[in-house]
């Protein structure tokens, strides 16, 4: 399709997926083409739209949660990648163009906006001033090339940089919360969301 510029969706981490799509989107804009998401095969299920092998919506992709990027459709298997030199140039400009396009790609649908609104309405946030800590552990890499980027850090490692007494802890690992409360419960006033989590450690 000569009028569209596509990037194939992948089942990687959310940030990696959105980041790659954003780079391709920017390339499409500079080539005056319509950006579209594509898929390798018809039964592709995006990781975040896959519930036990079944799509959470008919498209089973980003459109389950976000407003469509375009009304155009990609050819099955269409993958145009991105222009690395162009990306290097504009990511160096504080990443503003790509940030704008990424934000455009993830405009939430109304039902998702409502769910976020309801969640935030019921959350008790910590007193100010506070520090927010994001402890990502369920995809920690202990060996190999990704070890440095996805290293395991104890809660104590994070607290070396925290000056405030109030801390909002965001994490995908239930043991991180237990670690914070058991070993550092008297050091900080901890706040976290009550929800089901993995036990990654």
Short mmCIF file of C-alpha atoms in Angstrom, two decimals:
data_model
loop_
_atom_site.label_atom_id
_atom_site.label_comp_id
_atom_site.label_asym_id
_atom_site.label_seq_id
_atom_site.Cartn_x
_atom_site.Cartn_y
_atom_site.Cartn_z
CA UNK A 1 0.00 0.00 0.00
CA UNK A 2 1.82 3.14 -1.24
CA UNK A 3 -0.35 5.56 0.73
CA UNK A 4 0.23 4.02 4.16
CA UNK A 5 3.29 3.46 6.31
CA UNK A 6 2.98 0.53 8.69
CA UNK A 7 4.71 -0.94 11.69
CA UNK A 8 3.92 -4.46 12.79
CA UNK A 9 2.69 -4.84 16.35
CA UNK A 10 4.82 -7.04 18.58
CA UNK A 11 4.27 -8.82 21.86
CA UNK A 12 6.97 -7.13 23.86
CA UNK A 13 6.78 -4.78 26.83
CA UNK A 14 4.23 -1.99 26.58
CA UNK A 15 6.84 0.77 26.48
CA UNK A 16 8.89 -1.03 23.81
CA UNK A 17 5.81 -1.60 21.68
CA UNK A 18 4.60 2.01 21.89
CA UNK A 19 8.14 3.30 21.40
CA UNK A 20 8.66 1.38 18.16
CA UNK A 21 5.26 2.41 16.84
CA UNK A 22 6.05 6.04 17.69
CA UNK A 23 9.30 5.93 15.69
CA UNK A 24 7.50 4.49 12.69
CA UNK A 25 4.70 7.06 13.09
CA UNK A 26 7.23 9.91 12.97
CA UNK A 27 8.82 8.42 9.85
CA UNK A 28 5.37 8.23 8.24
CA UNK A 29 4.67 11.90 9.03
CA UNK A 30 7.94 13.06 7.45
CA UNK A 31 7.19 10.95 4.38
CA UNK A 32 3.67 12.41 4.11
CA UNK A 33 2.01 9.02 4.54
CA UNK A 34 -0.76 7.72 6.77
CA UNK A 35 0.54 5.66 9.67
CA UNK A 36 -1.20 2.36 10.45
CA UNK A 37 -0.62 -0.60 12.74
CA UNK A 38 -0.21 -3.94 11.02
CA UNK A 39 -0.11 -7.57 12.09
CA UNK A 40 1.87 -10.58 10.93
CA UNK A 41 -1.13 -12.92 10.76
CA UNK A 42 -4.92 -12.59 11.03
CA UNK A 43 -5.20 -14.29 14.43
CA UNK A 44 -2.59 -12.08 16.13
CA UNK A 45 -3.42 -11.30 19.75
CA UNK A 46 -1.70 -8.29 21.30
CA UNK A 47 -0.37 -9.21 24.74
CA UNK A 48 -2.44 -6.53 26.45
CA UNK A 49 -5.62 -7.48 24.62
CA UNK A 50 -5.28 -11.23 25.16
CA UNK A 51 -7.30 -12.95 27.86
CA UNK A 52 -6.43 -16.65 27.99
CA UNK A 53 -6.11 -16.91 24.22
CA UNK A 54 -9.14 -14.79 23.40
CA UNK A 55 -9.12 -11.14 22.36
CA UNK A 56 -10.73 -8.74 24.82
CA UNK A 57 -12.35 -6.99 21.85
CA UNK A 58 -12.95 -7.97 18.18
CA UNK A 59 -9.68 -6.42 16.93
CA UNK A 60 -7.56 -7.87 19.78
CA UNK A 61 -5.06 -5.02 19.47
CA UNK A 62 -4.50 -1.42 20.66
CA UNK A 63 -7.94 -0.42 19.37
CA UNK A 64 -9.43 -2.27 22.34
CA UNK A 65 -8.27 0.56 24.59
CA UNK A 66 -7.28 3.55 22.47
CA UNK A 67 -8.95 5.63 19.77
CA UNK A 68 -7.93 4.49 16.27
CA UNK A 69 -4.83 6.14 14.87
CA UNK A 70 -6.33 6.16 11.40
CA UNK A 71 -9.36 4.93 9.48
CA UNK A 72 -7.01 3.32 6.95
CA UNK A 73 -6.04 -0.33 7.18
CA UNK A 74 -2.66 -1.93 6.66
CA UNK A 75 -2.00 -4.85 4.38
CA UNK A 76 -1.50 -8.06 6.35
CA UNK A 77 2.21 -8.41 7.07
CA UNK A 78 3.00 -4.85 5.94
CA UNK A 79 6.03 -3.57 7.83
CA UNK A 80 7.90 -0.44 6.78
CA UNK A 81 10.00 0.02 9.91
CA UNK A 82 11.40 3.51 10.58
CA UNK A 83 14.12 5.88 9.46
CA UNK A 84 16.87 5.58 12.09
CA UNK A 85 18.71 8.76 11.07
CA UNK A 86 15.47 10.73 11.28
CA UNK A 87 14.66 9.24 14.68
CA UNK A 88 18.14 9.97 16.05
CA UNK A 89 17.78 13.59 14.97
CA UNK A 90 14.39 14.16 16.56
CA UNK A 91 14.84 12.07 19.69
CA UNK A 92 17.81 14.35 20.35
CA UNK A 93 15.44 17.33 20.22
CA UNK A 94 14.14 16.45 23.70
CA UNK A 95 12.04 13.73 22.05
CA UNK A 96 9.21 16.24 21.56
CA UNK A 97 7.89 15.12 18.15
CA UNK A 98 7.86 11.44 19.10
CA UNK A 99 6.38 12.18 22.52
CA UNK A 100 3.53 14.06 20.86
CA UNK A 101 2.83 11.17 18.48
CA UNK A 102 3.02 8.56 21.23
CA UNK A 103 0.51 10.55 23.25
CA UNK A 104 -1.74 10.72 20.19
CA UNK A 105 -1.55 6.95 19.76
CA UNK A 106 -2.71 6.24 23.30
CA UNK A 107 -5.74 8.53 23.55
CA UNK A 108 -7.98 6.40 25.78
CA UNK A 109 -11.46 5.38 24.76
CA UNK A 110 -14.30 6.75 26.87
CA UNK A 111 -14.81 3.57 28.90
CA UNK A 112 -11.11 3.55 29.83
CA UNK A 113 -11.19 7.24 30.77
CA UNK A 114 -14.14 6.49 33.04
CA UNK A 115 -12.35 3.57 34.67
CA UNK A 116 -9.25 5.68 35.35
CA UNK A 117 -11.43 8.47 36.72
CA UNK A 118 -13.19 6.06 39.09
CA UNK A 119 -9.89 4.58 40.21
CA UNK A 120 -8.32 7.95 40.97
CA UNK A 121 -11.47 9.13 42.74
CA UNK A 122 -11.25 6.22 45.19
CA UNK A 123 -7.50 6.35 45.78
CA UNK A 124 -6.11 7.98 48.91
CA UNK A 125 -2.92 9.71 47.87
CA UNK A 126 -0.08 10.32 50.34
CA UNK A 127 0.42 13.67 52.02
CA UNK A 128 2.65 16.18 50.29
CA UNK A 129 5.53 16.38 49.73
CA UNK A 130 5.97 12.80 48.58
CA UNK A 131 8.16 10.67 46.34
CA UNK A 132 6.83 8.14 43.83
CA UNK A 133 8.84 4.93 43.40
CA UNK A 134 8.26 2.51 40.52
CA UNK A 135 9.66 -0.94 41.34
CA UNK A 136 9.60 -3.13 38.21
CA UNK A 137 10.52 -6.72 38.91
CA UNK A 138 8.49 -9.32 37.05
CA UNK A 139 10.78 -9.11 34.00
CA UNK A 140 14.09 -8.73 35.84
CA UNK A 141 17.06 -10.16 33.92
CA UNK A 142 19.82 -11.64 36.06
CA UNK A 143 22.22 -12.59 33.25
CA UNK A 144 22.99 -11.63 29.66
CA UNK A 145 22.84 -8.43 27.64
CA UNK A 146 19.71 -7.03 29.35
CA UNK A 147 21.05 -7.48 32.89
CA UNK A 148 22.12 -3.84 33.28
CA UNK A 149 18.83 -2.42 31.98
CA UNK A 150 16.63 -4.79 34.00
CA UNK A 151 18.70 -5.27 37.10
CA UNK A 152 17.12 -6.34 40.39
CA UNK A 153 17.06 -3.58 42.99
CA UNK A 154 16.08 -3.97 46.63
CA UNK A 155 13.75 -1.41 48.20
CA UNK A 156 16.75 -0.21 50.22
CA UNK A 157 18.49 0.75 46.96
CA UNK A 158 15.61 3.05 46.02
CA UNK A 159 15.46 4.62 49.47
CA UNK A 160 19.04 5.86 49.14
CA UNK A 161 17.65 8.50 46.77
CA UNK A 162 14.44 9.31 48.68
CA UNK A 163 14.39 12.34 50.97
CA UNK A 164 10.63 12.65 51.60
CA UNK A 165 8.93 10.75 54.41
CA UNK A 166 5.82 10.02 52.29
CA UNK A 167 6.24 7.46 49.52
CA UNK A 168 3.80 6.21 46.87
CA UNK A 169 5.01 2.75 45.82
CA UNK A 170 4.00 1.57 42.34
CA UNK A 171 5.00 -2.00 41.55
CA UNK A 172 4.08 -5.19 39.71
CA UNK A 173 5.49 -7.34 42.53
CA UNK A 174 3.62 -8.08 45.74
CA UNK A 175 6.85 -8.98 47.53
CA UNK A 176 8.15 -5.43 46.94
CA UNK A 177 5.28 -4.11 49.06
CA UNK A 178 5.89 -6.71 51.76
CA UNK A 179 9.61 -5.88 51.70
CA UNK A 180 8.89 -2.16 52.10
CA UNK A 181 6.53 -2.68 55.03
CA UNK A 182 8.56 -5.36 56.81
CA UNK A 183 12.03 -3.86 56.54
CA UNK A 184 11.34 -0.14 56.07
CA UNK A 185 7.90 0.31 57.57
CA UNK A 186 9.05 2.72 60.26
CA UNK A 187 11.31 4.74 57.93
CA UNK A 188 8.59 5.97 55.56
CA UNK A 189 4.84 6.48 55.32
CA UNK A 190 3.96 4.03 52.53
CA UNK A 191 0.99 4.27 50.18
CA UNK A 192 0.17 1.72 47.46
CA UNK A 193 -2.83 0.55 45.47
CA UNK A 194 -4.73 -2.47 46.74
CA UNK A 195 -4.74 -4.81 43.76
CA UNK A 196 -3.70 -8.29 42.67
CA UNK A 197 -0.01 -8.56 41.75
CA UNK A 198 2.54 -11.15 40.65
CA UNK A 199 5.14 -12.49 43.03
CA UNK A 200 8.20 -11.85 40.90
CA UNK A 201 10.84 -12.46 43.56
#
